Amino acid sequence: MARQDSNREAPVTRRRGARRTAVVLAVIAGIIYAAFIGRGVFGG
Amino acid sequence: MTTQTAHADDHHHEAPKGLARWLFTTNHKEIGSLYLIFSLAMFLVGGAMAMIIRAELFSPGLQLVNPEFFNQMTTMHALVMIFGAVMPAFVGLANWMVPMMIGAPDMALPRMNNWSFWILPFAFLMLLSTLFMPSGAPASGWTLYPPLSLQGGNSFAFVIFAIHLMGISSIMGAINIIATILNMRAPGMTLLRMPLFVWTWLITAFLLIAVMPVLAGAVTMLLTDRFFDTSFFNAAGGGDPVMYQHIFWFFGHPEVYIMILPAFGIISEIIPTFSRKPLFGYTAMVYATASIAFLSFIVWAHHMFTVGMPLGASLFFMYATMIIAVPTGIKVFNWVSTMWRGSMTFETPMLFAIAFVILFTIGGLSGVMLAIVPADFQYHDTYFVVAHFHYVLVTGAVFAIMAAAYYWLPKWTGHMYDERLGKIHFWWSTISVNVLFFPQHYLGLAGMPRRIPDYAVQFAEFNMISSIGGFAFGLAQLLFVYIVIKCVRGGEKATAQVWEGARGLEWTVPSPAPLHTFDTPPLVDDSLEHKDRLPS
């Protein structure tokens, strides 16, 4: 079976949509991380 | 579900060879294989630690290892099995199967996919290297409760960093899976037409993004408490050690579902195939999965009833925990209903799936027992808990992974595995795993605490039986490794559909699946949705 470096391009619109989804999710993860450390810093 | 176009092809370009191919690959199938191989390696490492634990507990008294090392073994066994074996196995299965199931050419973010995997070996090298450091590996249990966890040596910094890396890897993997499912589905593949495995992974990925940062936050605070003189969890400095437990279990309980929801998805694929019927209650299964995910966020304190909390809080967490039995029960009844009057055959994946339904339910029922606050005061931190979560995680999650491996191996390798050896592996594993874990229920009810290297003599017989089961179960898994290697190296040629009752896009491509599938998106035909699974 022939193999290749496989970063096959998905249609541009779908790649843009995927990047946008990824950025939003990464920001949410960052906010949750900061919120829980904030709970530790400012919590009673 | 059928397709109008099931396109698979190979293109001939210069390909990296040898190590570079695996280091730089962005192909979802190759990365899936890397995850699965890594997971199997970690399963054997974690299993070796389990063998040390069971050997020490074979008879009362200190036999083989000193108590400090025993505690390191229980801690590392859990960390390796959870973060190194079970989670990467499910991510590997998702990498291989999700794009093929939804008709996508690859994961949405292939280079991030490469990163997600390659972070893991470094994380585990760092974690396992602590075993060889002067202060040893962590020994406070995988929960790393302060103040105990903060009393270790400097190797603790390596543990924290390793956990951070595992978390980053999981979050990147989860983001990739969500981005893939939401953006890359083939035309006609509506959300409620997706295979259950894709649904359960979509929900699991949201759980991962919600809770892995919580674990990262908790261990970051442990790090600063240990090395930078903060007092987040140090009562002497105005901190609160109980707060750590709340934060940890706010991560920890959804984590339990992260390890079981993809298993539910696998079982929901396998049972219809070998029953030759559509899944009973598909939509109910989707909603039940989402309900379990939601409930997983509001039950965390059932892990800490004995810490003490207001009566109202105890009642809330008890009842919320018990409510989880409802959507879980829906799933179990739907699997049984799928099998009911089906034209069933009992190939190895189906045997593991049926064992999963029965044995996971035993783990679920002991979970309901543990949810009862006054009963939990008796059971807490005993071997009853150990028996409970091993029924859920070994005969649950691990059995589902085994079932998935047998189910999809022909699609991955192009060869059928040795069915006779597969059945031997199944019966050997199923009998031995019950000999291993069932007696632990009685040990716990009789009062044997967990995480101890020595015990009172009245626990001797059941511990010996449990250890014999443990050794047998460990040996059975070497047979599994042999079966997998044998299948990769050769065997009877597999057809594209592999299993007579298999339906879905992944079964429309040849076996072994070509490196690139669905470069041209298939059209999923609406009119035949599910109907082609009806028995003729």
XYZ file of C-alpha atoms in Angstrom:
580
model
C 0.000 0.000 0.000
C 1.402 3.383 -0.963
C 1.772 5.826 1.858
C 2.269 9.542 1.905
C 2.588 12.433 4.317
C -1.069 12.637 4.768
C -2.178 16.096 5.690
C -4.898 15.960 3.077
C -6.660 19.290 2.734
C -10.281 19.360 3.755
C -12.497 21.892 1.967
C -11.577 25.418 3.078
C -14.901 26.232 4.688
C -14.810 23.099 6.790
C -11.235 23.807 7.891
C -12.208 27.348 8.896
C -15.183 26.003 10.831
C -12.997 23.445 12.558
C -10.397 26.076 13.528
C -13.077 28.347 14.910
C -14.538 25.478 16.933
C -11.070 24.606 18.225
C -10.262 28.165 19.305
C -13.585 28.564 21.141
C -13.105 25.254 22.966
C -9.499 26.074 23.895
C -10.597 29.437 25.317
C -13.314 27.704 27.358
C -10.726 25.248 28.735
C -8.456 28.170 29.668
C -11.262 30.013 31.432
C -12.149 26.910 33.478
C -8.493 26.476 34.481
C -8.242 30.126 35.535
C -11.580 29.986 37.350
C -10.549 27.089 39.566
C -7.203 28.612 40.434
C -9.109 31.845 41.082
C -11.322 29.883 43.461
C -8.182 28.855 45.292
C -6.706 32.367 45.372
C -9.816 34.298 46.287
C -11.965 31.626 47.923
C -12.563 31.589 51.654
C -27.452 3.129 6.645
C -26.067 2.922 3.141
C -24.048 5.182 0.955
C -24.306 6.178 -2.608
C -20.562 6.643 -2.790
C -18.150 4.671 -0.692
C -14.913 6.015 -2.039
C -11.508 4.843 -0.962
C -8.240 5.396 -2.708
C -4.502 5.498 -2.423
C -2.315 8.220 -3.818
C 1.275 7.676 -4.679
C 3.516 10.354 -3.226
C 6.867 10.314 -1.479
C 6.272 9.094 2.038
C 8.537 9.439 5.070
C 9.962 6.073 6.033
C 10.878 4.409 9.301
C 10.735 6.398 12.506
C 10.030 9.687 10.695
C 6.827 8.262 9.299
C 5.503 7.673 12.801
C 6.952 10.849 14.323
C 5.496 13.173 11.720
C 2.357 11.369 10.657
C -0.838 13.380 10.535
C -2.983 10.489 9.371
C -5.814 9.592 11.728
C -5.385 5.851 11.199
C -1.654 5.887 11.939
C -2.132 8.111 14.969
C -4.942 5.808 16.075
C -2.561 2.857 15.832
C 0.078 4.763 17.819
C -2.435 5.471 20.590
C -3.545 1.834 20.693
C 0.017 0.471 20.798
C 0.924 2.971 23.528
C -2.179 2.017 25.460
C -1.345 -1.698 25.241
C 2.212 -1.010 26.462
C 0.886 0.986 29.419
C -1.705 -1.739 30.120
C 1.176 -4.191 30.517
C 3.193 -1.772 32.699
C 0.168 -1.035 34.918
C -0.644 -4.747 34.931
C 2.858 -5.598 36.146
C 2.296 -3.200 39.054
C -1.007 -4.943 39.803
C 0.846 -8.263 39.893
C 3.246 -6.840 42.498
C 0.273 -5.641 44.562
C -1.508 -9.014 44.376
C 1.731 -10.918 45.083
C 2.282 -8.868 48.239
C -1.326 -9.431 49.317
C -1.196 -13.172 48.549
C -0.760 -13.848 52.263
C -0.749 -11.726 55.440
C 2.462 -10.134 56.625
C 5.052 -8.222 54.646
C 6.348 -10.583 51.937
C 7.993 -8.984 48.935
C 8.086 -5.185 49.055
C 8.284 -2.564 51.751
C 5.137 -0.567 52.600
C 6.428 2.636 50.994
C 6.994 0.869 47.664
C 3.620 -0.853 47.967
C 1.955 2.550 48.233
C 3.906 3.716 45.190
C 2.603 0.694 43.312
C -1.079 1.356 44.126
C -0.676 5.013 43.162
C 1.239 4.395 39.949
C -0.977 1.455 38.940
C -3.996 3.764 39.013
C -2.311 6.694 37.248
C -0.859 4.452 34.533
C -4.067 2.505 33.955
C -6.378 5.551 33.920
C -4.279 8.065 32.001
C -1.990 5.675 30.122
C -4.103 2.650 29.256
C -7.862 3.291 29.289
C -8.056 6.905 28.094
C -5.496 6.574 25.259
C -7.190 3.337 24.132
C -10.485 5.174 23.679
C -8.753 8.109 21.968
C -7.027 5.615 19.652
C -10.343 3.981 18.809
C -11.868 7.424 18.188
C -8.983 8.380 15.902
C -9.359 5.240 13.860
C -13.115 5.018 13.701
C -14.791 8.437 14.100
C -13.645 9.905 10.742
C -14.577 6.678 8.946
C -17.937 6.481 10.711
C -18.946 10.022 9.729
C -17.456 9.917 6.223
C -14.629 12.417 6.902
C -11.224 12.163 5.183
C -9.304 12.699 8.422
C -9.529 14.466 11.781
C -10.237 18.181 11.481
C -6.851 19.252 12.872
C -4.333 16.595 11.840
C -1.152 18.312 13.056
C -2.664 18.939 16.478
C -3.601 15.270 16.433
C 0.075 14.393 16.036
C 0.947 16.612 19.001
C -1.808 15.156 21.146
C -0.262 11.737 20.808
C 3.440 12.528 20.963
C 3.102 14.471 24.212
C 1.935 11.292 25.929
C 5.091 9.137 25.785
C 7.090 12.008 27.294
C 4.507 12.496 30.038
C 4.680 8.833 30.988
C 8.456 8.639 30.747
C 8.526 11.491 33.239
C 5.935 9.860 35.498
C 7.603 6.442 35.449
C 11.083 7.954 35.910
C 10.050 8.983 39.431
C 10.274 5.292 40.392
C 14.053 5.620 39.999
C 14.453 8.932 41.851
C 15.741 9.117 45.433
C 12.385 10.270 46.796
C 10.502 7.656 44.793
C 7.237 7.725 42.937
C 4.093 9.336 44.392
C 2.649 7.161 47.148
C -0.416 9.028 48.315
C -2.951 7.331 46.031
C -3.912 8.594 42.577
C -6.097 11.284 44.191
C -2.949 13.012 45.540
C -4.769 14.309 48.608
C -2.882 16.933 50.605
C -1.325 17.074 53.138
C -0.052 13.520 52.480
C 0.899 14.124 48.849
C 2.891 17.216 49.846
C 5.098 15.198 52.185
C 6.904 13.461 49.307
C 10.229 14.486 47.848
C 11.202 16.604 44.890
C 10.062 13.952 42.408
C 6.564 15.295 43.029
C 7.314 18.130 40.587
C 7.803 15.550 37.825
C 4.464 13.945 38.672
C 2.668 17.293 38.484
C 4.296 18.160 35.179
C 3.425 14.725 33.776
C -0.216 15.213 34.794
C -0.233 18.620 33.120
C 1.089 17.087 29.906
C -1.521 14.316 30.008
C -4.197 16.957 30.499
C -2.947 19.050 27.571
C -2.893 15.925 25.404
C -6.451 15.004 26.420
C -7.789 18.519 25.852
C -6.202 18.749 22.403
C -7.576 15.314 21.529
C -11.040 16.301 22.743
C -11.010 19.590 20.810
C -10.027 17.677 17.683
C -12.830 15.155 18.097
C -15.473 17.847 18.624
C -14.177 19.922 15.706
C -14.192 16.807 13.515
C -17.700 15.696 14.427
C -19.231 19.172 14.196
C -17.505 20.205 10.948
C -16.492 17.164 8.939
C -19.588 14.960 8.676
C -20.498 13.706 5.209
C -23.583 15.154 3.526
C -26.674 13.480 4.926
C -24.924 12.420 8.151
C -27.201 14.324 10.502
C -26.496 14.338 14.220
C -29.236 11.837 14.972
C -27.976 9.525 12.256
C -24.458 9.273 13.696
C -23.345 5.917 15.088
C -23.663 5.692 18.882
C -19.874 5.443 19.250
C -19.556 8.883 17.644
C -22.277 10.290 19.879
C -20.742 8.947 23.073
C -17.340 10.318 22.048
C -18.795 13.744 21.243
C -20.272 13.941 24.737
C -17.104 12.520 26.312
C -15.018 15.158 24.540
C -17.124 17.932 26.080
C -16.638 16.316 29.492
C -12.877 16.257 28.930
C -12.736 19.938 28.028
C -14.825 20.801 31.067
C -12.876 18.841 33.677
C -9.265 18.345 32.615
C -8.559 22.055 33.303
C -10.017 21.515 36.792
C -7.475 18.758 37.480
C -4.757 20.977 36.032
C -5.842 23.787 38.383
C -5.851 21.463 41.393
C -2.371 20.056 40.745
C -0.998 23.515 39.934
C -2.067 24.597 43.406
C -0.468 21.452 44.857
C 2.730 22.399 43.038
C 2.803 25.924 44.454
C 1.929 24.621 47.937
C 4.805 22.156 47.766
C 7.485 24.314 46.149
C 6.466 28.002 46.406
C 5.169 28.264 49.978
C 1.554 28.996 49.129
C -1.170 27.640 51.405
C -4.075 26.741 49.170
C -4.557 23.454 50.992
C -2.462 24.017 54.096
C -4.635 24.662 57.150
C -1.695 26.134 59.071
C -1.415 28.864 56.455
C -5.143 29.544 56.260
C -5.810 27.068 53.478
C -8.299 24.220 53.312
C -7.343 20.599 52.522
C -11.006 19.679 52.044
C -11.238 22.210 49.216
C -8.718 20.059 47.314
C -11.009 17.071 47.668
C -13.964 19.048 46.305
C -11.953 20.328 43.337
C -10.363 16.947 42.673
C -13.684 15.078 42.644
C -15.334 17.775 40.539
C -12.825 16.502 38.002
C -12.743 12.921 39.244
C -16.345 11.929 38.907
C -16.829 13.114 35.321
C -13.497 11.373 34.686
C -15.199 8.101 35.607
C -17.753 8.739 32.853
C -15.011 9.779 30.442
C -13.777 6.216 30.858
C -17.161 4.544 30.452
C -19.230 6.565 27.928
C -17.079 5.537 24.917
C -17.405 1.965 26.213
C -21.187 2.377 26.050
C -20.760 3.517 22.452
C -18.682 0.451 21.559
C -21.210 -1.933 23.089
C -23.986 -0.098 21.223
C -22.151 -0.844 17.961
C -21.342 -4.487 18.659
C -24.631 -5.790 20.064
C -26.752 -4.737 17.012
C -24.163 -6.261 14.641
C -24.209 -9.692 16.259
C -27.949 -9.568 16.997
C -28.614 -8.598 13.357
C -31.112 -5.982 14.515
C -31.049 -2.188 14.735
C -30.157 -0.761 18.125
C -33.293 -0.617 20.273
C -34.064 2.949 21.383
C -31.320 4.813 19.504
C -32.610 8.272 20.457
C -33.138 7.222 24.074
C -29.526 6.021 24.113
C -28.319 9.452 22.961
C -30.375 11.276 25.580
C -29.363 8.793 28.270
C -25.690 9.424 27.464
C -26.204 13.186 27.672
C -28.120 12.792 30.958
C -25.330 10.719 32.497
C -22.815 13.366 31.401
C -24.886 16.149 32.988
C -25.431 14.212 36.217
C -21.710 13.467 36.458
C -21.150 17.143 37.353
C -23.467 17.183 40.373
C -22.488 14.050 42.274
C -18.827 14.591 43.126
C -19.223 14.779 46.899
C -20.397 11.157 47.155
C -16.665 10.389 47.190
C -16.314 12.364 50.414
C -19.353 11.575 52.574
C -17.065 10.576 55.451
C -15.299 13.946 55.351
C -18.480 15.426 56.742
C -20.975 17.828 55.222
C -24.379 19.288 56.056
C -27.224 16.765 56.082
C -28.926 18.523 53.160
C -25.772 18.218 51.077
C -25.434 14.520 51.926
C -29.026 13.908 50.879
C -28.612 15.881 47.657
C -25.476 14.020 46.605
C -26.977 10.663 47.595
C -30.150 11.133 45.557
C -28.356 12.740 42.594
C -26.012 9.746 42.503
C -28.892 7.289 42.622
C -30.624 9.077 39.740
C -27.700 8.071 37.482
C -29.039 4.521 37.706
C -32.042 5.650 35.605
C -30.276 6.589 32.319
C -27.787 3.771 32.895
C -30.690 1.359 33.337
C -32.200 2.657 30.088
C -29.000 1.680 28.351
C -28.833 -1.781 29.874
C -32.487 -2.493 29.021
C -31.964 -1.191 25.477
C -28.991 -3.518 24.945
C -31.015 -6.442 26.240
C -33.978 -5.397 24.053
C -31.663 -5.221 21.043
C -30.650 -8.813 21.646
C -34.224 -9.928 22.307
C -35.370 -12.174 19.450
C -32.302 -11.206 17.449
C -30.525 -13.677 15.215
C -27.579 -13.803 17.578
C -24.151 -15.281 17.080
C -21.418 -15.331 19.666
C -18.135 -14.287 18.127
C -15.489 -12.965 20.539
C -16.535 -9.257 20.343
C -20.121 -10.221 21.162
C -19.005 -12.406 24.069
C -17.062 -9.499 25.554
C -20.043 -7.185 24.936
C -22.479 -9.502 26.720
C -20.024 -9.956 29.593
C -19.781 -6.168 29.731
C -23.553 -5.786 30.105
C -23.723 -8.308 32.957
C -20.543 -7.445 34.838
C -20.761 -3.671 34.398
C -24.252 -3.907 35.875
C -22.778 -5.626 38.947
C -20.374 -2.689 39.258
C -23.275 -0.282 38.823
C -25.320 -1.957 41.546
C -22.453 -1.838 44.058
C -22.224 1.842 43.071
C -25.808 2.377 44.159
C -24.932 0.690 47.473
C -22.011 3.095 47.905
C -24.276 6.058 47.191
C -26.282 5.367 50.361
C -24.763 7.749 52.898
C -25.018 5.645 56.073
C -23.887 2.516 54.209
C -20.968 4.447 52.718
C -19.748 5.242 56.220
C -19.193 1.494 56.548
C -17.880 0.812 53.019
C -15.696 3.904 52.529
C -12.007 3.161 51.869
C -12.544 -0.600 52.098
C -11.985 -3.321 49.510
C -15.684 -3.067 48.659
C -14.844 0.180 46.870
C -11.896 -1.506 45.152
C -14.197 -4.306 43.952
C -16.814 -1.766 42.788
C -14.584 0.366 40.639
C -12.693 -2.579 39.190
C -15.983 -4.114 38.030
C -16.771 -0.789 36.362
C -13.326 -0.166 34.923
C -12.015 -3.656 34.133
C -15.116 -5.643 33.239
C -16.596 -2.367 32.018
C -14.099 -0.141 30.237
C -11.314 -2.695 29.586
C -13.739 -5.400 28.395
C -15.291 -2.864 26.002
C -11.815 -2.014 24.668
C -11.117 -5.749 24.191
C -14.475 -6.125 22.422
C -13.634 -3.154 20.185
C -10.189 -4.563 19.385
C -11.645 -7.905 18.245
C -14.501 -6.141 16.419
C -12.343 -3.742 14.422
C -9.043 -5.681 14.127
C -10.126 -7.194 10.771
C -10.885 -3.686 9.470
C -7.520 -2.393 10.686
C -5.311 -5.299 9.601
C -7.248 -6.920 6.761
C -7.025 -10.277 8.570
C -9.431 -12.174 10.764
C -8.050 -12.871 14.237
C -7.908 -16.464 15.486
C -11.490 -17.007 16.699
C -10.634 -20.090 18.744
C -7.875 -18.267 20.635
C -10.159 -15.245 21.001
C -12.793 -17.378 22.710
C -10.157 -18.945 24.967
C -8.987 -15.431 25.872
C -12.569 -14.404 26.625
C -13.435 -17.328 28.909
C -10.039 -17.270 30.628
C -10.360 -13.522 31.269
C -14.001 -13.608 32.345
C -13.604 -16.453 34.828
C -10.333 -15.130 36.270
C -11.511 -11.525 36.559
C -14.421 -12.656 38.723
C -12.140 -14.808 40.861
C -9.953 -11.691 41.171
C -12.533 -9.065 42.066
C -15.669 -10.738 43.435
C -14.060 -11.867 46.733
C -12.969 -8.267 47.284
C -16.614 -7.334 47.913
C -16.624 -9.685 50.909
C -13.219 -8.477 52.094
C -14.536 -4.925 52.093
C -17.783 -5.768 53.824
C -15.743 -7.609 56.470
C -13.724 -4.448 57.043
C -10.451 -4.811 55.131
C -9.137 -1.299 54.308
C -7.762 -0.513 50.861
C -4.173 0.599 50.160
C -2.537 -1.562 52.855
C 0.333 -4.021 52.281
C -0.526 -6.171 55.312
C -3.823 -7.287 56.817
C -5.404 -9.256 59.638
C -5.327 -13.044 59.269
C -9.107 -13.417 58.922
C -8.785 -11.905 55.429
C -6.158 -14.449 54.312
C -8.292 -16.935 52.320
C -10.168 -14.415 50.195
C -6.978 -12.486 49.500
C -5.276 -15.669 48.332
C -8.209 -16.479 46.024
C -8.182 -12.909 44.699
C -4.447 -13.064 44.013
C -4.750 -16.379 42.157
C -7.482 -14.788 40.006
C -5.200 -11.800 39.463
C -2.268 -13.895 38.243
C -4.572 -15.850 35.912
C -6.109 -12.646 34.535
C -2.652 -11.167 33.969
C -1.548 -14.282 32.098
C -4.682 -14.183 29.918
C -3.703 -10.747 28.673
C -0.414 -12.096 27.348
C -2.571 -14.378 25.197
C -4.409 -11.261 23.983
C -1.098 -9.683 22.957
C -0.222 -12.889 21.067
C -3.618 -12.909 19.292
C -3.208 -9.279 18.208
C 0.348 -9.825 16.900
C -0.764 -12.992 15.072
C -3.645 -11.090 13.458
C -1.408 -8.200 12.365
C 1.062 -10.636 10.791
C -1.454 -12.657 8.817
C -4.558 -14.768 8.806
C -7.703 -15.342 6.842
C -8.467 -12.349 4.577
C -11.223 -10.103 5.894
C -13.972 -8.798 3.623
C -14.969 -5.119 3.566
C -18.072 -5.784 5.654
C -16.239 -8.284 7.919
C -19.345 -9.154 9.982
C -22.595 -10.228 8.347
C -24.691 -7.859 10.461
C -22.310 -4.881 10.373
C -23.761 -1.611 9.081
C -22.236 1.858 8.741
C -19.781 3.776 6.581
C -16.686 2.162 8.091
C -17.760 -1.212 6.683
C -18.064 0.128 3.126
C -14.312 0.647 2.730
C -11.971 -2.281 2.016
C -10.187 -4.234 4.754
C -7.561 -3.216 5.669
C -8.890 0.326 5.477
C -6.715 2.257 2.970
C -4.590 5.054 4.405
C -6.998 7.585 2.916
C -10.714 7.060 2.971
C -13.600 9.312 1.929
C -11.471 11.907 0.126
C -14.682 12.423 -1.790
C -17.401 12.694 0.845
C -19.917 9.878 0.624
C -23.589 10.718 0.379
C -25.477 9.161 3.229
C -28.829 7.965 1.990
C -31.702 9.176 4.167
C -34.262 6.714 3.033
C -32.563 3.587 4.260
C -31.562 4.852 7.651
C -31.570 1.954 10.138
C -34.080 0.014 8.045
C -31.396 -2.133 6.496
C -30.631 -3.579 9.894
C -34.090 -5.075 10.248
C -33.907 -8.858 10.102
C -35.059 -10.148 6.751
